[in-house]
PDB file of C-alpha atoms in Angstrom:
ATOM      1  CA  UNK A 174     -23.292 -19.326   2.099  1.00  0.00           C
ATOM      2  CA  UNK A 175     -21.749 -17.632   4.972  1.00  0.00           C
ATOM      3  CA  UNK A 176     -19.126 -19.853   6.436  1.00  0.00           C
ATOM      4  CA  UNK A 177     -15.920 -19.525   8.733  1.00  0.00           C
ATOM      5  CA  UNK A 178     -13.626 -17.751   6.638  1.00  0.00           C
ATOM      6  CA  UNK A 179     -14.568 -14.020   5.734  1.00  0.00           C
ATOM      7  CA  UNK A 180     -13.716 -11.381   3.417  1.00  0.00           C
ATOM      8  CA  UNK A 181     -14.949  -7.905   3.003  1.00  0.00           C
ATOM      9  CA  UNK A 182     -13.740  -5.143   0.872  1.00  0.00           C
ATOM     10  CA  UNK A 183     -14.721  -1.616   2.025  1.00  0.00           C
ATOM     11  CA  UNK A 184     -17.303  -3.649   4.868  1.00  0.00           C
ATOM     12  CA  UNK A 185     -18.784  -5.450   2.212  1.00  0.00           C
ATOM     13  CA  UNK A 186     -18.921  -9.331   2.447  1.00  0.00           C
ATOM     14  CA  UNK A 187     -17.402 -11.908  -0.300  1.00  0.00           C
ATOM     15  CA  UNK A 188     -19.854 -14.112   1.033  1.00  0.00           C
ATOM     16  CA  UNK A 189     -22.890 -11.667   1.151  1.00  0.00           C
ATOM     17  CA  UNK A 190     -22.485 -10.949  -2.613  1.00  0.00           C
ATOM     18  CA  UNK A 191     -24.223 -14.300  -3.702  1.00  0.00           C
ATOM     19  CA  UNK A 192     -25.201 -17.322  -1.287  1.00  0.00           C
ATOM     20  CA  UNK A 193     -23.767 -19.668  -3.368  1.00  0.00           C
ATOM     21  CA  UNK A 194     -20.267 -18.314  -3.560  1.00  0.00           C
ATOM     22  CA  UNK A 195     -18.046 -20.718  -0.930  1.00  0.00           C
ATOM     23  CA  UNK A 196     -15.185 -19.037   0.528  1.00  0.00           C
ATOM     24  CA  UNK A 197     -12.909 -22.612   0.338  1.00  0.00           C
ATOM     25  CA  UNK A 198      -9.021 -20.501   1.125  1.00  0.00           C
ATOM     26  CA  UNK A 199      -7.522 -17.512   2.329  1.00  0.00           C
ATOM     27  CA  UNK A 200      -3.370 -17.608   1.580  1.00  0.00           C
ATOM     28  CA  UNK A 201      -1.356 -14.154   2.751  1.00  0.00           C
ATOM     29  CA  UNK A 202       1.702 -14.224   0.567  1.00  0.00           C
ATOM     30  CA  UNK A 203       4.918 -13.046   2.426  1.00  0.00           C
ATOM     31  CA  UNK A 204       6.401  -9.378   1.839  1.00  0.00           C
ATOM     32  CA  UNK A 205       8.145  -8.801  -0.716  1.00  0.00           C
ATOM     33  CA  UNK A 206      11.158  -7.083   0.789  1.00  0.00           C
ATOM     34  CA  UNK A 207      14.375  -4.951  -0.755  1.00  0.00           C
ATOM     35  CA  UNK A 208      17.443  -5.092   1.232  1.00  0.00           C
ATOM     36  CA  UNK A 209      20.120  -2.762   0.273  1.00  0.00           C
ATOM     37  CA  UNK A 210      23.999  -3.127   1.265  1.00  0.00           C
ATOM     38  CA  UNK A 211      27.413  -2.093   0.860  1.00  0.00           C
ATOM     39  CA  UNK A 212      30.411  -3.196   1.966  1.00  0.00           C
ATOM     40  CA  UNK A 213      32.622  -2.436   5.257  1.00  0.00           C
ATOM     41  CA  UNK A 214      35.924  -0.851   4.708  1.00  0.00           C
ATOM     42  CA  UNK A 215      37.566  -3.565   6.410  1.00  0.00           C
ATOM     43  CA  UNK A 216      36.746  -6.956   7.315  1.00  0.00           C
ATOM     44  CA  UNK A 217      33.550  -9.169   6.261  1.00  0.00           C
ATOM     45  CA  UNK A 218      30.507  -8.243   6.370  1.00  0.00           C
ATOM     46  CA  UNK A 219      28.392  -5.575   5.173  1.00  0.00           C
ATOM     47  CA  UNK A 220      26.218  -2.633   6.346  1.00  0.00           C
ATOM     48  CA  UNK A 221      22.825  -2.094   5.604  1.00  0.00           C
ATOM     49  CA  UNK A 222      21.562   1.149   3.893  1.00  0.00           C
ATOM     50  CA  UNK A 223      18.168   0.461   3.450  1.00  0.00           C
ATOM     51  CA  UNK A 224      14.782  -1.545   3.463  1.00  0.00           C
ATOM     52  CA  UNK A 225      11.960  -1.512   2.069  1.00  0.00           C
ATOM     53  CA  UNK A 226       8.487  -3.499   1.673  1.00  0.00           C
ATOM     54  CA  UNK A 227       7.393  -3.290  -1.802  1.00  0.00           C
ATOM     55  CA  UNK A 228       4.293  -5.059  -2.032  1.00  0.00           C
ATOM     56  CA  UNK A 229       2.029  -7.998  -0.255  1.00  0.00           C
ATOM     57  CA  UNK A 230      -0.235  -9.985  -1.932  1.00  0.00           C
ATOM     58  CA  UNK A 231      -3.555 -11.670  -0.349  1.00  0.00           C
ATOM     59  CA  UNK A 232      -5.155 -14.353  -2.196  1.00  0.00           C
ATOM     60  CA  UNK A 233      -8.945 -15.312  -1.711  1.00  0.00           C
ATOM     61  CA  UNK A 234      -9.607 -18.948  -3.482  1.00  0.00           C
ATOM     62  CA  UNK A 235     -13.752 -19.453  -4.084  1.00  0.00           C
ATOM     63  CA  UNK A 236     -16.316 -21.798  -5.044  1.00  0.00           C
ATOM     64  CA  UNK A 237     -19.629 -21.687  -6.625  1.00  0.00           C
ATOM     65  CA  UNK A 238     -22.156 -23.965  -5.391  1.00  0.00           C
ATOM     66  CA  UNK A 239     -24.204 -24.612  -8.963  1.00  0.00           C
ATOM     67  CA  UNK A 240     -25.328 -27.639 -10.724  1.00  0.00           C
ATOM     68  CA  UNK A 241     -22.920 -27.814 -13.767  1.00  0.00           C
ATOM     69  CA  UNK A 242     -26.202 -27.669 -15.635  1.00  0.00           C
ATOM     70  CA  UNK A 243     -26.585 -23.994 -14.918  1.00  0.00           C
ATOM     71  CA  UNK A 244     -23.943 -22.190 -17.422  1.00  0.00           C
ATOM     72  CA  UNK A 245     -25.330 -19.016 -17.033  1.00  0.00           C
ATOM     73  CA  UNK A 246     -26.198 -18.739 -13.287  1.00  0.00           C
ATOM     74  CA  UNK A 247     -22.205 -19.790 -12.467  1.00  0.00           C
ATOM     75  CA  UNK A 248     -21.014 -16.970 -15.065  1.00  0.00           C
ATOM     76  CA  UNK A 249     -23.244 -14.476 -13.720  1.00  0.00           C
ATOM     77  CA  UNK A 250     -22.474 -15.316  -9.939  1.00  0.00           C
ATOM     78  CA  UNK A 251     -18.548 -14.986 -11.136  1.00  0.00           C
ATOM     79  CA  UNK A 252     -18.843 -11.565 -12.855  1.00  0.00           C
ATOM     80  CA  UNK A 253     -20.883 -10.763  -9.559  1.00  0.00           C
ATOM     81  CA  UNK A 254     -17.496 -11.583  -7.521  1.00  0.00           C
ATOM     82  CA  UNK A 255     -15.188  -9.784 -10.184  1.00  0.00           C
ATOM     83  CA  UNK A 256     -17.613  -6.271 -10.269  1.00  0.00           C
ATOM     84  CA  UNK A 257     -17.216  -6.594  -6.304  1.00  0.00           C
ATOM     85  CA  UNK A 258     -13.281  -6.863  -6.391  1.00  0.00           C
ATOM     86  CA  UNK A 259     -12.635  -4.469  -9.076  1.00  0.00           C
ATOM     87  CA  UNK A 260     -12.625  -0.929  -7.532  1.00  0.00           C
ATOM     88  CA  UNK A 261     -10.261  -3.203  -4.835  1.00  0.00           C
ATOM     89  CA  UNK A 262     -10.191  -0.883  -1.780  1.00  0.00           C
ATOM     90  CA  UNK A 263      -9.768  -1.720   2.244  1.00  0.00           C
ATOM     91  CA  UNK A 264      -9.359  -6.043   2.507  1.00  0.00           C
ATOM     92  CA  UNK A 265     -10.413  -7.157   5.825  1.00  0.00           C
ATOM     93  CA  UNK A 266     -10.318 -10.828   7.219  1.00  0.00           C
ATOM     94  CA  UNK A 267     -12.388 -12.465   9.653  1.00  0.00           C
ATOM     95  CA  UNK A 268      -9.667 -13.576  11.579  1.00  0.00           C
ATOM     96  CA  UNK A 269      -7.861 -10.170  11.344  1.00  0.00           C
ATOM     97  CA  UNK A 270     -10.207  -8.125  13.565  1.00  0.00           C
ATOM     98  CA  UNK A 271      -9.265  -4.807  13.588  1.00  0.00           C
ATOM     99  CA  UNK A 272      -7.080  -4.698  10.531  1.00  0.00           C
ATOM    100  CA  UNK A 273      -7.230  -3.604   7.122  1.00  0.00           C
ATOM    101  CA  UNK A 274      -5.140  -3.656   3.866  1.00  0.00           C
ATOM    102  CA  UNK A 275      -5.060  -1.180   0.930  1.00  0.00           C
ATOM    103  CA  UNK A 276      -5.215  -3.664  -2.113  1.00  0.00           C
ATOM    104  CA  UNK A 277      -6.038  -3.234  -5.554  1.00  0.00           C
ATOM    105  CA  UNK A 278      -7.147  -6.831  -7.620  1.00  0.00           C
ATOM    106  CA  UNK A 279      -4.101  -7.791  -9.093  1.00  0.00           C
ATOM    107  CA  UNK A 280      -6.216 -10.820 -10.950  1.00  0.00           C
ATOM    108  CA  UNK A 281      -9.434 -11.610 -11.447  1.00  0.00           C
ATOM    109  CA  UNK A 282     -10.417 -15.371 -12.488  1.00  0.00           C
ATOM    110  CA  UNK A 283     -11.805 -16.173 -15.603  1.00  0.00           C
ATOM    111  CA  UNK A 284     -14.622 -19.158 -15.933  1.00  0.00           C
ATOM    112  CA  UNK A 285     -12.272 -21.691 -17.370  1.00  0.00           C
ATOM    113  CA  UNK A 286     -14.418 -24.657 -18.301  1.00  0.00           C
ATOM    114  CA  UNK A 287     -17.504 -24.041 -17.817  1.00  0.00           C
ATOM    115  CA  UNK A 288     -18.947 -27.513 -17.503  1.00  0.00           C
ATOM    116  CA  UNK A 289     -16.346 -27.939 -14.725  1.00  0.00           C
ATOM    117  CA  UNK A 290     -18.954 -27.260 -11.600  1.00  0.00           C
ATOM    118  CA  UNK A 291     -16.219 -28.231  -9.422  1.00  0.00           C
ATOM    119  CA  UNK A 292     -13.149 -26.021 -10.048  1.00  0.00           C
ATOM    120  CA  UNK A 293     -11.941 -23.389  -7.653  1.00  0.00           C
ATOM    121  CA  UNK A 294     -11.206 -19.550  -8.718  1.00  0.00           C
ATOM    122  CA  UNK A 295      -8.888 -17.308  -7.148  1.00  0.00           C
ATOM    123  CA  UNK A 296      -8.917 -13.388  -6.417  1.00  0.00           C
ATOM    124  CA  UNK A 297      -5.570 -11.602  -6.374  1.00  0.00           C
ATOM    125  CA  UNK A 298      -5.369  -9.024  -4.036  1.00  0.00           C
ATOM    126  CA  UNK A 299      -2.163  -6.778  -3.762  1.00  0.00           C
ATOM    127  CA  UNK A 300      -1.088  -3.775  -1.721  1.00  0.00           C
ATOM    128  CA  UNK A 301       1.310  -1.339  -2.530  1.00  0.00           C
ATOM    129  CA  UNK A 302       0.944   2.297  -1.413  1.00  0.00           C
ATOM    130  CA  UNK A 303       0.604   0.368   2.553  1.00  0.00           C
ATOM    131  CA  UNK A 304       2.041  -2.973   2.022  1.00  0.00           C
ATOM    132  CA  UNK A 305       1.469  -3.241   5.775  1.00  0.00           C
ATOM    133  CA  UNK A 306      -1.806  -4.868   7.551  1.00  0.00           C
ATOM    134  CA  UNK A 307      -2.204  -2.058   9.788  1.00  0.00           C
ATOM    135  CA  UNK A 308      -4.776  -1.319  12.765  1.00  0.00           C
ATOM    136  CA  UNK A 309      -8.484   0.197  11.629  1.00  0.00           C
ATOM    137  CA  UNK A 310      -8.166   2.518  14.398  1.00  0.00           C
ATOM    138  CA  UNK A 311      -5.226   4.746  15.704  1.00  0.00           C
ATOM    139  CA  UNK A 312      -3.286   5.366  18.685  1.00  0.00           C
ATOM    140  CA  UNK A 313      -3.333   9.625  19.743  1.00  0.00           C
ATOM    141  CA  UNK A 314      -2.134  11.827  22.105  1.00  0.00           C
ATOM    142  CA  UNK A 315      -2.426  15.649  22.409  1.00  0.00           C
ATOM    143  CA  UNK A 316      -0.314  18.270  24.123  1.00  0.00           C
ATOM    144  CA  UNK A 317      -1.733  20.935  25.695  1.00  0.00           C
ATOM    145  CA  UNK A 318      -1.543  24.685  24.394  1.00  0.00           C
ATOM    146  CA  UNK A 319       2.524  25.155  24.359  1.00  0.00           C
ATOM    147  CA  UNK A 320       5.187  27.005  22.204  1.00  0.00           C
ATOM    148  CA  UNK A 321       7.437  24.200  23.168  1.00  0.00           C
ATOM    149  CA  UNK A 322       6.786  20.963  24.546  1.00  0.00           C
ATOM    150  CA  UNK A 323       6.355  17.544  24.007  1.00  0.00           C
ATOM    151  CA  UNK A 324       4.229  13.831  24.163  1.00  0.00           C
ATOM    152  CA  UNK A 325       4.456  10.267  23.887  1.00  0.00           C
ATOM    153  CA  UNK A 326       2.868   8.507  21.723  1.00  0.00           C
ATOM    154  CA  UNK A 327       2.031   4.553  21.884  1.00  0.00           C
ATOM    155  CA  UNK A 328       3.013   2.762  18.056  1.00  0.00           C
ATOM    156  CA  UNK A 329       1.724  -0.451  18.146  1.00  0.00           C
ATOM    157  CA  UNK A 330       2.373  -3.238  15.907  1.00  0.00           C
ATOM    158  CA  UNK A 331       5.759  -5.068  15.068  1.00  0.00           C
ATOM    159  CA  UNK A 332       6.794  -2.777  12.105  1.00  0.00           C
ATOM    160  CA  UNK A 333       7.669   1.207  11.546  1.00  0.00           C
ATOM    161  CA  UNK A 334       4.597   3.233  10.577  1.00  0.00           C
ATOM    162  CA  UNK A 335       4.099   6.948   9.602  1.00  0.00           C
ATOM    163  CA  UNK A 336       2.677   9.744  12.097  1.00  0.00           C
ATOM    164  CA  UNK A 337       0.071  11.828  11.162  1.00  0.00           C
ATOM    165  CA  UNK A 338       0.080  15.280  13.082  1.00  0.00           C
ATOM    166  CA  UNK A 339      -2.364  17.788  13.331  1.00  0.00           C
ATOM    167  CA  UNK A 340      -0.580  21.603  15.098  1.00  0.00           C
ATOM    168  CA  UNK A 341      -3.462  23.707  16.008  1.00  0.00           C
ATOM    169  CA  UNK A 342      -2.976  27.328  16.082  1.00  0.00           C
ATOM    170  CA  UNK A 343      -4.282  28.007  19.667  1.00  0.00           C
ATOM    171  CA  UNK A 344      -3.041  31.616  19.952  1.00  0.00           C
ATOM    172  CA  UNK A 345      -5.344  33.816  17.782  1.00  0.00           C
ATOM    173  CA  UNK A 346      -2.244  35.079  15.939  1.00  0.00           C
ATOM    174  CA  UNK A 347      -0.936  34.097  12.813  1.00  0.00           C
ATOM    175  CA  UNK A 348       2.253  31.888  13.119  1.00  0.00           C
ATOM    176  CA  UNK A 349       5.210  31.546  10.650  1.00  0.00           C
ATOM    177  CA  UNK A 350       7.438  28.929  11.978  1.00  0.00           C
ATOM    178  CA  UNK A 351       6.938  25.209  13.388  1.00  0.00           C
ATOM    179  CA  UNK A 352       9.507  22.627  14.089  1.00  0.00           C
ATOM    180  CA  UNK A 353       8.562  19.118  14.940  1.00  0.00           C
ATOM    181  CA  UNK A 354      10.148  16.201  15.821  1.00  0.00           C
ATOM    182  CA  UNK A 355       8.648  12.870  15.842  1.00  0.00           C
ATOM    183  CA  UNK A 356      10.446   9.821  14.449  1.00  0.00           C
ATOM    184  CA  UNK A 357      12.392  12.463  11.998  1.00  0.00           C
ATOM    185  CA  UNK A 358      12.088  15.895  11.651  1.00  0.00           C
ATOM    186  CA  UNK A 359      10.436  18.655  10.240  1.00  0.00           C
ATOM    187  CA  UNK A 360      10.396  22.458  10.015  1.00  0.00           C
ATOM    188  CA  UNK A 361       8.421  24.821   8.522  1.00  0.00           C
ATOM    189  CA  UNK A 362       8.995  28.856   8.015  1.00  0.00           C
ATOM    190  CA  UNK A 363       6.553  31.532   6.178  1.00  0.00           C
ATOM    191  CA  UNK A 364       3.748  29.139   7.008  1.00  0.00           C
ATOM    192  CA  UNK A 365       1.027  31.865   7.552  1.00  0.00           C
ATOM    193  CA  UNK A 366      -0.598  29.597  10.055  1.00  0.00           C
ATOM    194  CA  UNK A 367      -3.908  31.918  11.152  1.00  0.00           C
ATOM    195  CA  UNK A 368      -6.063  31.864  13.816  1.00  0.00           C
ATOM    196  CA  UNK A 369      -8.153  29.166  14.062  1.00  0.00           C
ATOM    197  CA  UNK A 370      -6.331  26.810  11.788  1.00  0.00           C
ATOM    198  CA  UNK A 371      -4.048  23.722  11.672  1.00  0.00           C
ATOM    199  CA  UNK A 372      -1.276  22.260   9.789  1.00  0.00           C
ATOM    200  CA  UNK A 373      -1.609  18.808   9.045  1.00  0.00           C
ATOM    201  CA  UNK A 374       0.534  16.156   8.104  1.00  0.00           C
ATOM    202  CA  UNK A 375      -0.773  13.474   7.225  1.00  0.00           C
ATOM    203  CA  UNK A 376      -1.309  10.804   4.902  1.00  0.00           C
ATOM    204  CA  UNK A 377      -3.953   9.582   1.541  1.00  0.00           C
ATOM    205  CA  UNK A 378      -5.186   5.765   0.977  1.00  0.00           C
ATOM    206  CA  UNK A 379      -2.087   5.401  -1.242  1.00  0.00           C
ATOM    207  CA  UNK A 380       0.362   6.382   1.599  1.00  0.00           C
ATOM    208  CA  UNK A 381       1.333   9.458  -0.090  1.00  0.00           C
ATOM    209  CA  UNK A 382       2.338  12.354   2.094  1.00  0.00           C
ATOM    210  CA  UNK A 383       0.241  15.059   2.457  1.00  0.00           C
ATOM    211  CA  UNK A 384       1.063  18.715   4.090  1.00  0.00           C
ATOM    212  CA  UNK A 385      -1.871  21.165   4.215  1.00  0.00           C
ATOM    213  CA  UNK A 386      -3.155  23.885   6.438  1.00  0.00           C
ATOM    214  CA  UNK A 387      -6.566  23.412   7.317  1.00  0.00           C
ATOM    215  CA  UNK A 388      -8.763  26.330   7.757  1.00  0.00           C
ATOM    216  CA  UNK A 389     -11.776  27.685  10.430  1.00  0.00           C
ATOM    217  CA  UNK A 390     -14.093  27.178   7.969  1.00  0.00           C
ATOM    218  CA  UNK A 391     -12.396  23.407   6.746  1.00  0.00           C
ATOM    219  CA  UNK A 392     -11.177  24.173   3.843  1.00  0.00           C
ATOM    220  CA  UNK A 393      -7.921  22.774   3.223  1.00  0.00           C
ATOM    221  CA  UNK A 394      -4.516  24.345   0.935  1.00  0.00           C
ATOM    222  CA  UNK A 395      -0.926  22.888   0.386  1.00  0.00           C
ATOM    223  CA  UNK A 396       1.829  23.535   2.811  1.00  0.00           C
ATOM    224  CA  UNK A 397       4.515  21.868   1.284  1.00  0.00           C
ATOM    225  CA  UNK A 398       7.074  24.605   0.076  1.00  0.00           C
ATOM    226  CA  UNK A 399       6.711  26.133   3.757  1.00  0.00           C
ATOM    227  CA  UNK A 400       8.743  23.193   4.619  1.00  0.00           C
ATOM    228  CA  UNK A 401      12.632  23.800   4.686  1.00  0.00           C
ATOM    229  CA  UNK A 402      15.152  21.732   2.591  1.00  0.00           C
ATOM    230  CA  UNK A 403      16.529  19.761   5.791  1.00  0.00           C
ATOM    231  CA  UNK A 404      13.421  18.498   6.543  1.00  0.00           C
ATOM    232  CA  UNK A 405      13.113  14.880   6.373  1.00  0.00           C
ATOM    233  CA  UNK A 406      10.992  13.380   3.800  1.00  0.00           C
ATOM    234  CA  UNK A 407       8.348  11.149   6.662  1.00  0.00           C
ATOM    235  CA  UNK A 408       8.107  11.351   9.891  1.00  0.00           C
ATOM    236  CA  UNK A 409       7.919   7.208  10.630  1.00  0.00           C
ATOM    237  CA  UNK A 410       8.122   5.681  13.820  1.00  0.00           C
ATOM    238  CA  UNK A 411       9.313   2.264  15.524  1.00  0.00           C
ATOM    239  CA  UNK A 412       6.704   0.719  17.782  1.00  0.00           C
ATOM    240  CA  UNK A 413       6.882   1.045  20.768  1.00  0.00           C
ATOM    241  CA  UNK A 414       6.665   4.736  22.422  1.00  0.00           C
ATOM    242  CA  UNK A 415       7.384   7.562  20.304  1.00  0.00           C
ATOM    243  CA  UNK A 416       8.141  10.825  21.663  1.00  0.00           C
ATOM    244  CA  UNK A 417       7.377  13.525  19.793  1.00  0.00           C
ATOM    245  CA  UNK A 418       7.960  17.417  20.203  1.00  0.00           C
ATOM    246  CA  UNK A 419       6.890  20.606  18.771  1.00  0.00           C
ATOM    247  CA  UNK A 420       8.272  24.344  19.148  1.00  0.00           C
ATOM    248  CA  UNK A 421       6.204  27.231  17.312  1.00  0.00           C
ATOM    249  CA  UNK A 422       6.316  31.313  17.619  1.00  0.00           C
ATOM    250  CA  UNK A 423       3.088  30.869  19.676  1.00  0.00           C
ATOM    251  CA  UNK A 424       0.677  28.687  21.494  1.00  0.00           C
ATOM    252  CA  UNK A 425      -0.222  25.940  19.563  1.00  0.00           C
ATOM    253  CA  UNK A 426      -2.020  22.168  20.191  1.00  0.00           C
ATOM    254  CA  UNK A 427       0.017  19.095  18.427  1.00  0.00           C
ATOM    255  CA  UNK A 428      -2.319  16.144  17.895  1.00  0.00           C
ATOM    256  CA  UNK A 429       0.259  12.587  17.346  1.00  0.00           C
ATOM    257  CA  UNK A 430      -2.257   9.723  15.274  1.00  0.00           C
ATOM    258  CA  UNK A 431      -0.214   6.273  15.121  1.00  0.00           C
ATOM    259  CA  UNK A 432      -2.268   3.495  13.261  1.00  0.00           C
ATOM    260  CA  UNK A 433      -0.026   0.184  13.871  1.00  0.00           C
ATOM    261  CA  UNK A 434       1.597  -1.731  11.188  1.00  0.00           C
ATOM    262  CA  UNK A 435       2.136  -5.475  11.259  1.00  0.00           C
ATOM    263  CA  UNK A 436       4.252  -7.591   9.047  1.00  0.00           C
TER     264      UNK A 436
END
């Protein structure tokens, strides 16, 4: 029964899985935040050293619309909605449009009483690689072919999010060093960067960091130890405009992707 409220995981509807399943509750837990602090040298008060978002949950509470009579139809429409949440994936909401969440099912519901045609289940959905809602699709902006120069990018949303960059060789020569800054700072020497390829920085469905160089041909190896020790770790961003720069031994185009985060 497809009513108001919508779910999908991976573009697949809750609703679509069996017509008898009735979405009856959506309820978006708050962040779960870490604050970190230590104290001023003088005076009250204390300074803050870091934050962080650990995890958000997203629960989705159900019905099943069978006669009580029917034992076996409501278990098998309830394993139906647990082999859909399982693999847990990209959570959407109807009235999210144009947002997504990385979860993985934190609980599935068991039957309880059986004979109970009335009770309500609940999925529990939690993110924690992106424990952001974030924008489906990103913000870029390109720089034209430059040794040095520099672009502003738009970060939307009301919380920091990572950039992914993409530095195309656009010189036909092989280049060894790249230094980047764009909401931190990067540098890389002995990076072997050939003609025809691109470093990119960028980032899996688990929010892990990845540096590779991507060949002509799209085949893709690890960059990471071409990156020197005062590097910083991400290169995250505030919303709002980001300017980001690049400087390389030769030509190259730097691609800026910012996909919005929202608390």
């Amino acid at each position: 029964m497809i009513l108001s409220r919508r779910v999908a995981l991976n573009g697949a509807q809750l609703d679509e899985v069996d017509e008898r399943i009735i979405i009856q509750g959506i309820d978006e837990a708050t962040g779960r935040e870490q604050i970190t602090g230590v104290n001023r040298g003088r005076g009250s008060g204390q300074r803050i050293t870091s934050r962080r978002r650990d995890c958000l949950d997203v629960t989705v509470r159900f019905g099943i619309n069978i006669k009580k009579t029917d034992l076996q139809g409501r278990e098998d429409v309830l394993e139906a909605v647990n082999s859909w949440a399982a693999g847990g994936g990209w959570l959407t909401l109807g009235h999210r449009a144009g947002r997504r969440l990385r979860v993985v099912l934190a609980q599935a519901p068991g039957m309880g009483n059986v004979r109970a045609w009335t009770n309500e289940f609940a999925l529990v959905f939690r993110a924690y690689g992106r424990p952001y809602w974030e924008d489906e699709a990103a913000n870029e902006a390109t720089t034209p072919a430059t040794d040095s120069g520099g672009i502003s990018v738009l970060v939307p949303g009301n919380a920091e999010c990572p950039l992914d960059i993409t530095v195309a060789n656009a010189s036909g020569a092989e280049i060894p060093r790249v230094s980047l800054t764009a909401g931190g700072a990067m540098s890389f020497e002995a990076l072997g960067l050939r003609g025809g390829e691109a470093l990119v920085i960028d980032h899996d469905e688990d929010g892990l960091l990845r540096i590779r160089i991507r060949s002509a041909s799209g085949v893709y190896r690890s960059a990471m130890l071409a990156r020197t020790p005062e590097s910083d770790d991400d290169l995250i961003a505030a919303p709002g405009a980001a300017w980001c720069t690049v400087r390389a031994t030769r030509a190259v185009r730097m691609t800026v992707s910012a996909r919005g985060r929202w608390l």
